[in-house]
Short mmCIF file of C-alpha atoms and ligand atoms in Angstrom, two decimals:
data_model
loop_
_atom_site.label_atom_id
_atom_site.label_comp_id
_atom_site.label_asym_id
_atom_site.label_seq_id
_atom_site.Cartn_x
_atom_site.Cartn_y
_atom_site.Cartn_z
CA MET A 8 33.62 -13.01 19.19
CA ASP A 9 34.34 -15.85 21.59
CA THR A 10 31.14 -15.19 23.42
CA ALA A 11 29.39 -18.29 24.62
CA LEU A 12 25.80 -17.18 24.23
CA PHE A 13 23.90 -17.69 27.39
CA PRO A 14 20.17 -17.27 26.86
CA ASP A 15 18.48 -16.07 30.01
CA ASN A 16 15.94 -18.89 30.18
CA ASN A 17 16.34 -19.95 33.78
CA SER A 18 14.47 -17.21 35.53
CA ASP A 19 11.50 -17.18 33.17
CA ARG A 20 10.86 -20.77 32.34
CA GLY A 21 7.71 -21.23 30.29
CA ARG A 22 7.30 -17.51 29.64
CA TYR A 23 7.98 -15.94 26.25
CA LEU A 24 10.94 -13.56 26.38
CA VAL A 25 11.76 -11.04 23.69
CA LEU A 26 15.20 -11.66 22.18
CA ALA A 27 16.68 -8.45 23.63
CA ARG A 28 15.83 -9.75 27.10
CA LYS A 29 16.68 -13.37 26.44
CA TYR A 30 20.16 -12.54 25.13
CA ARG A 31 20.94 -9.78 27.60
CA PRO A 32 24.55 -10.34 28.76
CA ARG A 33 24.68 -12.02 32.15
CA PHE A 34 28.46 -12.14 32.28
CA PHE A 35 31.26 -9.84 31.12
CA ARG A 36 32.24 -12.45 28.53
CA ASP A 37 28.78 -12.09 26.92
CA ILE A 38 29.27 -8.39 26.17
CA VAL A 39 29.59 -7.79 22.44
CA GLY A 40 31.79 -4.99 21.12
CA GLN A 41 32.60 -3.24 24.42
CA ASP A 42 35.82 -5.05 25.34
CA VAL A 43 37.49 -2.03 26.93
CA PHE A 44 34.57 -1.48 29.27
CA ALA A 45 34.53 -5.12 30.38
CA LYS A 46 38.32 -5.21 30.88
CA ILE A 47 38.37 -2.05 33.05
CA ILE A 48 35.49 -3.19 35.27
CA GLN A 49 36.96 -6.68 35.69
CA ASN A 50 40.34 -5.18 36.59
CA ALA A 51 38.76 -2.73 39.02
CA ILE A 52 36.96 -5.56 40.83
CA ARG A 53 40.08 -7.72 40.84
CA SER A 54 42.18 -4.98 42.40
CA SER A 55 39.38 -3.75 44.72
CA ARG A 56 39.48 -0.32 43.10
CA VAL A 57 35.82 0.09 42.25
CA ALA A 58 34.91 3.76 41.85
CA HIS A 59 31.90 5.11 43.76
CA GLY A 60 30.42 6.70 40.65
CA PHE A 61 30.24 5.58 37.02
CA LEU A 62 28.96 7.51 34.04
CA LEU A 63 28.05 5.40 31.02
CA ILE A 64 27.72 7.45 27.85
CA GLY A 65 26.38 6.23 24.53
CA MET A 66 23.56 6.24 22.04
CA ARG A 67 20.22 4.60 22.82
CA GLY A 68 20.03 0.83 22.62
CA ILE A 69 23.75 0.31 23.03
CA GLY A 70 23.42 -1.50 26.36
CA LYS A 71 24.07 1.17 29.00
CA THR A 72 21.48 -0.17 31.46
CA THR A 73 22.62 -3.74 30.85
CA MET A 74 26.23 -2.77 31.62
CA ALA A 75 25.09 -0.87 34.71
CA ARG A 76 23.23 -3.95 35.98
CA LEU A 77 26.24 -6.13 35.26
CA ILE A 78 28.50 -3.84 37.34
CA ALA A 79 25.94 -3.93 40.16
CA LYS A 80 25.72 -7.73 39.93
CA ALA A 81 29.49 -8.25 39.89
CA ILE A 82 30.33 -5.94 42.78
CA ASN A 83 27.70 -7.65 44.93
CA CYS A 84 28.59 -11.24 43.99
CA GLU A 85 29.63 -13.08 47.17
CA LYS A 86 32.14 -15.24 45.32
CA LEU A 87 33.85 -12.23 43.76
CA LEU A 88 34.09 -10.48 47.13
CA ASP A 89 36.12 -13.48 48.30
CA ILE A 90 38.35 -14.08 45.31
CA ALA A 91 39.08 -10.45 44.40
CA SER A 92 42.85 -10.38 44.20
CA ASN A 93 45.57 -9.61 41.69
CA THR A 94 46.49 -13.29 41.50
CA VAL A 95 43.29 -13.99 39.56
CA GLU A 96 43.23 -13.43 35.80
CA GLU A 97 40.94 -10.53 34.90
CA GLN A 98 38.89 -12.66 32.51
CA GLU A 99 38.02 -14.93 35.43
CA ILE A 100 36.29 -12.07 37.18
CA GLU A 101 32.69 -13.00 36.45
CA PRO A 102 29.60 -13.06 38.66
CA CYS A 103 29.07 -16.63 39.92
CA ALA A 104 25.34 -16.82 39.11
CA LYS A 105 24.93 -19.06 42.16
CA CYS A 106 25.21 -16.94 45.30
CA ALA A 107 22.15 -15.37 46.96
CA SER A 108 22.97 -11.95 45.49
CA CYS A 109 23.46 -13.28 41.93
CA LEU A 110 20.25 -15.34 42.15
CA ALA A 111 18.31 -12.27 43.30
CA PHE A 112 19.68 -10.51 40.23
CA GLU A 113 18.68 -13.33 37.90
CA LYS A 114 15.11 -12.92 39.15
CA ASP A 115 15.23 -9.10 38.95
CA ARG A 116 14.54 -9.01 42.67
CA HIS A 117 17.70 -7.53 44.15
CA LEU A 118 16.71 -5.24 46.99
CA ASP A 119 19.95 -3.26 46.97
CA VAL A 120 19.83 -2.23 43.34
CA ILE A 121 17.59 0.75 42.78
CA GLU A 122 16.87 1.77 39.19
CA ILE A 123 15.63 5.29 38.58
CA ASP A 124 14.50 6.74 35.28
CA ALA A 125 15.54 10.38 35.50
CA ALA A 126 13.17 11.24 32.63
CA SER A 127 10.20 10.69 34.95
CA ASN A 128 11.87 11.56 38.28
CA THR A 129 13.46 14.87 37.43
CA GLY A 130 12.69 16.90 40.55
CA VAL A 131 14.73 17.71 43.61
CA ASP A 132 12.23 15.90 45.87
CA ASP A 133 12.76 12.63 44.00
CA MET A 134 16.50 13.09 44.42
CA ARG A 135 16.20 13.91 48.14
CA GLN A 136 14.23 10.71 48.66
CA ILE A 137 16.97 8.73 46.94
CA ILE A 138 19.68 10.43 48.95
CA GLU A 139 17.89 9.80 52.24
CA SER A 140 17.67 6.10 51.43
CA CYS A 141 21.44 6.03 50.87
CA SER A 142 22.06 6.15 54.60
CA TYR A 143 20.44 2.73 55.14
CA SER A 144 22.72 -0.27 54.85
CA PRO A 145 22.27 -2.77 52.01
CA VAL A 146 19.92 -5.66 52.73
CA CYS A 147 21.55 -8.64 51.07
CA GLY A 148 24.60 -7.44 49.14
CA LYS A 149 27.72 -5.48 50.03
CA TYR A 150 26.68 -2.38 48.09
CA LYS A 151 23.55 -0.39 47.48
CA VAL A 152 23.67 0.53 43.82
CA TYR A 153 21.69 3.40 42.36
CA ILE A 154 21.32 3.20 38.59
CA ILE A 155 20.07 6.53 37.22
CA ASP A 156 19.12 6.26 33.57
CA GLU A 157 18.90 9.34 31.31
CA VAL A 158 20.62 11.30 34.08
CA HIS A 159 20.85 14.43 31.87
CA MET A 160 17.10 14.89 32.37
CA LEU A 161 17.49 15.81 36.05
CA SER A 162 16.65 19.39 37.03
CA LYS A 163 19.43 21.72 38.15
CA SER A 164 18.38 21.50 41.78
CA ALA A 165 18.20 17.69 41.54
CA PHE A 166 21.75 17.64 40.16
CA ASN A 167 22.89 19.85 43.05
CA ALA A 168 21.28 17.51 45.56
CA LEU A 169 22.94 14.52 43.87
CA LEU A 170 26.31 16.26 43.77
CA LYS A 171 26.59 16.51 47.55
CA THR A 172 26.14 12.75 47.93
CA LEU A 173 28.29 11.94 44.92
CA GLU A 174 31.17 13.92 46.47
CA GLU A 175 31.25 11.80 49.59
CA PRO A 176 28.89 8.86 49.39
CA PRO A 177 28.62 6.34 52.25
CA HIS A 178 31.11 3.51 51.65
CA HIS A 179 28.28 1.05 50.89
CA VAL A 180 26.80 3.19 48.07
CA LYS A 181 27.65 3.20 44.35
CA PHE A 182 26.10 5.38 41.68
CA ILE A 183 25.90 4.30 38.06
CA LEU A 184 24.65 7.10 35.83
CA ALA A 185 23.74 6.58 32.20
CA THR A 186 23.14 9.18 29.53
CA THR A 187 22.70 9.63 25.81
CA GLU A 188 23.68 13.31 26.06
CA GLU A 189 26.98 13.82 27.81
CA ASN A 190 27.01 17.57 27.16
CA LYS A 191 23.89 18.01 29.31
CA VAL A 192 25.49 16.41 32.36
CA PRO A 193 27.17 19.10 34.50
CA ASN A 194 30.96 18.84 34.72
CA THR A 195 30.73 18.80 38.49
CA ILE A 196 28.84 15.49 38.21
CA SER A 197 30.77 13.84 35.37
CA SER A 198 34.19 14.73 36.81
CA ARG A 199 33.32 12.73 39.93
CA CYS A 200 32.57 9.58 37.97
CA LEU A 201 34.57 6.99 36.09
CA LYS A 202 33.46 7.70 32.52
CA PHE A 203 32.85 5.15 29.78
CA HIS A 204 32.03 6.04 26.22
CA LEU A 205 30.26 2.96 24.92
CA ARG A 206 30.88 2.50 21.23
CA ARG A 207 28.51 1.62 18.43
CA ILE A 208 28.86 -2.07 17.87
CA ASP A 209 30.79 -3.00 14.76
CA VAL A 210 28.65 -4.31 11.85
CA ALA A 211 30.73 -7.48 11.52
CA LEU A 212 30.32 -8.27 15.24
CA LEU A 213 26.58 -7.65 15.12
CA GLU A 214 26.28 -9.83 12.02
CA LYS A 215 28.12 -12.67 13.74
CA PHE A 216 25.97 -12.27 16.84
CA ILE A 217 22.74 -12.37 14.80
CA ILE A 218 23.87 -15.58 13.10
CA SER A 219 24.70 -17.14 16.49
CA VAL A 220 21.30 -16.18 17.93
CA CYS A 221 19.58 -17.67 14.86
CA GLU A 222 21.50 -20.92 15.32
CA ILE A 223 20.31 -21.19 18.91
CA GLU A 224 16.74 -20.27 17.99
CA GLY A 225 16.67 -22.80 15.13
CA ILE A 226 16.22 -20.10 12.49
CA LYS A 227 17.87 -20.28 9.07
CA ILE A 228 19.12 -16.90 7.90
CA ASP A 229 20.90 -15.81 4.70
CA SER A 230 24.26 -14.21 5.45
CA THR A 231 23.23 -11.17 3.36
CA ALA A 232 20.07 -10.85 5.46
CA ALA A 233 22.10 -11.04 8.69
CA ARG A 234 24.39 -8.32 7.36
CA GLU A 235 21.42 -6.17 6.34
CA ILE A 236 19.99 -6.40 9.88
CA ALA A 237 23.41 -5.50 11.30
CA ILE A 238 23.65 -2.44 9.02
CA LYS A 239 20.08 -1.32 9.68
CA SER A 240 20.56 -1.45 13.45
CA GLU A 241 23.35 1.17 13.22
CA GLY A 242 25.49 -0.24 16.00
CA SER A 243 22.68 -0.83 18.48
CA MET A 244 22.33 -4.34 19.90
CA ARG A 245 18.77 -3.67 21.04
CA ASP A 246 17.75 -2.57 17.53
CA ALA A 247 19.50 -5.57 15.97
CA LEU A 248 17.61 -8.00 18.18
CA SER A 249 14.31 -6.21 17.74
CA ILE A 250 14.66 -6.21 13.92
CA LEU A 251 15.58 -9.90 14.09
CA GLU A 252 12.51 -10.56 16.23
CA GLN A 253 10.25 -8.91 13.64
CA ALA A 254 11.97 -10.78 10.81
CA ILE A 255 11.40 -14.10 12.61
CA LEU A 256 7.70 -13.28 12.95
CA LEU A 257 7.50 -12.37 9.26
CA SER A 258 9.53 -15.33 8.01
CA SER A 259 7.98 -18.46 6.64
CA ASN A 260 9.22 -21.86 7.85
CA ASN A 261 11.71 -20.17 10.17
CA TYR A 262 13.80 -18.96 7.23
CA ILE A 263 14.89 -15.31 6.97
CA SER A 264 15.89 -14.36 3.44
CA ASP A 265 16.66 -11.04 1.75
CA GLN A 266 13.05 -11.04 0.59
CA THR A 267 11.82 -11.20 4.20
CA LEU A 268 13.75 -8.00 4.92
CA TYR A 269 12.59 -6.26 1.74
CA ARG A 270 9.01 -6.94 2.77
CA MET A 271 9.73 -5.70 6.26
CA PHE A 272 11.54 -2.47 5.41
CA GLY A 273 9.67 -1.59 2.25
CA GLY A 274 13.10 -1.87 0.71
CA VAL A 275 14.30 -1.70 -2.86
CA LYS A 276 16.59 -4.12 -4.65
CA SER A 277 19.47 -2.65 -6.62
CA ASP A 278 18.02 -4.27 -9.77
CA ASP A 279 14.85 -2.24 -9.28
CA ILE A 280 16.74 1.04 -9.01
CA MET A 281 18.82 0.81 -12.21
CA PRO A 282 15.93 1.71 -14.59
CA LEU A 283 15.50 4.89 -12.51
CA VAL A 284 19.20 5.68 -12.92
CA ALA A 285 18.88 5.02 -16.68
CA SER A 286 15.93 7.44 -16.98
CA ILE A 287 17.99 10.14 -15.22
CA PHE A 288 20.88 9.46 -17.65
CA SER A 289 18.53 9.75 -20.60
CA LYS A 290 17.15 13.04 -19.18
CA ASN A 291 13.66 11.58 -19.10
CA ALA A 292 11.99 13.16 -16.06
CA ALA A 293 8.54 11.75 -16.88
CA GLU A 294 9.89 8.22 -16.95
CA ALA A 295 11.86 8.80 -13.73
CA ILE A 296 8.70 9.86 -11.92
CA SER A 297 6.72 6.95 -13.28
CA ILE A 298 9.42 4.50 -12.04
CA VAL A 299 9.45 6.11 -8.60
CA ARG A 300 5.65 5.80 -8.39
CA LYS A 301 5.81 2.17 -9.48
CA LEU A 302 8.32 1.52 -6.68
CA TYR A 303 5.98 3.19 -4.15
CA SER A 304 3.15 0.95 -5.32
CA THR A 305 5.20 -2.14 -4.43
CA GLY A 306 5.61 -0.78 -0.90
CA ALA A 307 9.06 0.81 -1.29
CA ASP A 308 9.87 3.56 1.15
CA PRO A 309 11.17 6.91 -0.30
CA ARG A 310 14.22 6.76 1.98
CA SER A 311 15.10 3.26 0.79
CA ILE A 312 14.75 4.39 -2.83
CA LEU A 313 17.05 7.36 -2.20
CA SER A 314 19.56 5.23 -0.36
CA GLU A 315 19.67 2.64 -3.19
CA LEU A 316 19.90 5.46 -5.75
CA MET A 317 22.90 6.92 -3.92
CA THR A 318 24.53 3.50 -3.78
CA ALA A 319 24.06 3.16 -7.56
CA ILE A 320 25.44 6.65 -8.29
CA HIS A 321 28.46 5.87 -6.15
CA ALA A 322 29.03 2.46 -7.77
CA LEU A 323 28.79 3.92 -11.29
CA SER A 324 31.11 6.83 -10.46
CA VAL A 325 33.69 4.44 -9.00
CA SER A 326 33.38 2.17 -12.05
CA LEU A 327 33.96 5.14 -14.37
CA VAL A 328 37.01 6.33 -12.47
CA THR A 329 38.64 2.95 -11.83
CA GLY A 330 37.51 1.22 -15.02
CA SER A 331 36.08 -1.70 -13.00
CA PRO A 332 33.61 -3.77 -15.00
CA GLU A 333 30.66 -3.79 -12.53
CA LEU A 334 27.29 -2.51 -13.72
CA GLY A 335 28.41 -3.25 -17.27
CA ASP A 336 24.95 -2.67 -18.76
CA TYR A 337 24.83 0.89 -17.53
CA ILE A 338 28.45 1.95 -17.66
CA GLU A 339 28.29 3.24 -21.25
CA GLN A 340 25.27 5.40 -20.41
CA ALA A 341 27.11 6.63 -17.32
CA ARG A 342 30.16 7.53 -19.42
CA GLU A 343 28.00 9.52 -21.81
CA PHE A 344 26.28 11.26 -18.89
CA GLY A 345 29.74 12.18 -17.60
CA ILE A 346 31.47 12.11 -14.26
CA ALA A 347 30.76 15.83 -13.71
CA ASN A 348 27.00 15.22 -14.06
CA LEU A 349 27.24 12.20 -11.77
CA ALA A 350 28.88 14.47 -9.20
CA ARG A 351 26.05 16.96 -9.63
CA ILE A 352 23.28 14.39 -9.07
CA TRP A 353 25.23 13.07 -6.09
CA LYS A 354 25.22 16.59 -4.66
CA LEU A 355 21.43 16.72 -5.08
CA ALA A 356 21.06 13.28 -3.51
CA THR A 357 23.08 14.26 -0.44
CA ASN A 358 20.46 16.94 0.31
CA GLY A 359 17.86 14.18 0.06
CA PRO A 360 17.72 12.94 3.67
CA SER A 361 16.85 16.43 4.97
CA GLU A 362 14.32 17.06 2.16
CA LEU A 363 12.75 13.65 2.73
CA SER A 364 12.36 14.33 6.44
CA SER A 365 9.58 16.75 5.49
CA SER A 366 5.98 15.67 5.96
CA LEU A 367 5.74 14.73 2.27
CA PRO A 368 8.74 12.46 1.62
CA SER A 369 7.29 10.84 -1.52
CA ILE A 370 6.66 14.23 -3.15
CA ALA A 371 10.11 15.45 -2.10
CA LEU A 372 11.66 12.39 -3.78
CA GLU A 373 9.73 13.00 -7.01
CA MET A 374 10.95 16.61 -7.10
CA MET A 375 14.47 15.40 -6.53
CA VAL A 376 14.55 12.82 -9.34
CA MET A 377 12.96 15.42 -11.64
CA ARG A 378 15.81 17.83 -10.94
CA MET A 379 18.31 15.01 -11.42
CA ALA A 380 16.82 14.21 -14.83
CA TYR A 381 17.11 17.88 -15.84
CA ILE A 382 20.75 18.08 -14.82
CA GLY A 383 21.70 16.32 -18.07
CA HIS A 384 20.21 19.23 -20.00
CA PHE A 385 22.44 21.69 -18.22
CA PRO A 386 25.81 22.39 -19.93
CA SER A 387 28.74 20.65 -18.32
CA PRO A 388 31.53 22.74 -16.73
CA GLU A 389 33.74 21.78 -19.74
CA ALA A 390 31.13 23.14 -22.17
CA ILE A 391 30.86 26.36 -20.17
CA LEU A 392 34.64 26.75 -20.19
CA LYS A 393 34.75 26.16 -23.95
CA GLN A 394 32.06 28.78 -24.46
CA LEU A 395 34.00 31.21 -22.28
CA ALA A 396 37.21 30.50 -24.21
CA GLY A 397 35.35 31.15 -27.46
CA TRP A 398 34.14 34.47 -26.16
CA GLU A 399 37.61 35.54 -25.03
CA ALA A 400 39.10 34.53 -28.41
CA LYS A 401 36.88 37.04 -30.20
CA PRO A 402 38.60 40.40 -30.85
CA PRO A 403 37.40 43.06 -28.45
CA SER A 404 35.02 45.59 -30.03
CA THR A 405 37.04 48.59 -28.74
CA PRO A 406 40.76 49.18 -29.51
CA ALA A 407 42.74 47.55 -26.70
CA ALA A 408 45.65 49.98 -26.94
CA THR A 409 43.70 53.03 -25.81
CA PRO A 410 43.85 53.90 -22.12
CA CYS A 411 40.00 53.79 -22.05
CA ALA A 412 40.14 50.03 -22.79
CA ARG A 413 41.23 49.37 -19.23
CA ALA A 414 37.99 50.86 -18.00
CA GLN A 415 35.92 48.41 -20.09
CA PRO A 416 33.97 45.87 -18.05
CA ASP A 417 35.36 42.32 -17.91
CA ARG A 418 33.11 40.63 -20.51
CA SER A 419 34.12 37.06 -19.62
CA TYR A 420 32.98 37.63 -16.07
CA GLU A 421 29.76 39.12 -17.38
CA LEU A 422 29.10 36.07 -19.55
CA SER A 423 29.72 33.72 -16.69
CA GLY A 424 27.31 35.80 -14.59
CA GLU A 425 24.67 35.64 -17.33
CA LEU A 426 25.07 31.87 -17.63
CA SER A 427 24.82 31.44 -13.90
CA LYS A 428 21.70 33.60 -13.79
CA LYS A 429 20.06 31.64 -16.59
CA ALA A 430 21.07 28.33 -15.04
CA SER A 431 19.77 29.43 -11.69
CA GLU A 432 16.40 30.30 -13.26
CA LEU A 433 16.24 26.93 -14.96
CA PHE A 434 17.59 24.59 -12.38
CA GLY A 435 17.70 26.29 -8.99
CA SER A 436 20.76 27.22 -6.97
CA ASP A 437 21.70 23.60 -6.18
CA ALA A 438 22.55 23.02 -9.81
CA ILE A 439 24.94 25.98 -9.73
CA HIS A 440 26.59 24.82 -6.53
CA ALA A 441 26.88 21.38 -8.05
CA ILE A 442 29.27 22.82 -10.64
CA ASP A 443 31.63 24.01 -7.92
ZN1 ZN B 512 27.51 -14.52 42.85
#
């Protein structure tokens, strides 16, 4: 990331700004992780081929409104209106931050940029009002820009009203629509817009950005903590900055460590989770439950426990298969437990997120670790196969040569059915599927 961070301090001197606002991109070069978007818009402005409608698609917190404002700012910048030409390098196409239009933007006071939240203005009357105002010329810029956020929330009649204007808008009007749910935007609308799918921001880019912000803010942060924030924010810049903001408030002496984040998320360290794994390996359900309860008492969240448990199961399985020496203390126990059983507890764990989304996540987790601890009691697929082989090796009780023998039921199938039935009674259907 070559981004020169440009904190937005000028317009709000002396006033506290949340990080998400302070580090909102003011130039295309500030945009993190959406290079394609920036390149296309800069090229469009350079070659005077700016579409009259844009549709920005992407998950919440990814920067759709920020991008929309940046388009509005750039197409109204007086300097860019003058220099727009193919002789200019695309990366030079940036709002000047000095002209009357740019300055109005910096102060959030641009009269020609109208932001509408479709979630609270869903009706056809709201849309008619907007459309009527389209006919008036812009006050200080070249274009009137309508930014409609959460556009999928508009009613059908509101969409129809918008469609007419979107088909042939006045030359001084641009629409920038933003949505989290592309499938709810009618094709008639989306096909008339230049569409951008904004991507989740890469973890490495977010991590780097967080470290840069901390440097500017005078905060010391462990690289592992920066990475943890990047992972937790799941590709959303807004979430990353809001988590960082909380971590700064929780930190002591402006230092964010792993411990700061554990306290914040009710997280679990991998060292804390290994005794739980060991109790599952030793088929000790009572101990497993007591460990889970001890983790709760230190503030650990059931989802964090499950997520660390899954990480441990994965790491041990990989170690068993590849022979890598990590988790040395537990690898022997894992070997004894067997890769097939590890696969079975993994299968149970993958159902975890949906079970934990119930209203009683802590109870759901206890039930889950209990079932995991019982899995070791259940015969492995190899043992079942051996038992089946033993059964087949026994001489049949009726003479095989007689024609009637063919009518005898298939006993091996019957045995497997009996085993399945018994297993199902003991361990529930998940345990059976886990054998598959
Ligand atoms: Zn300007």
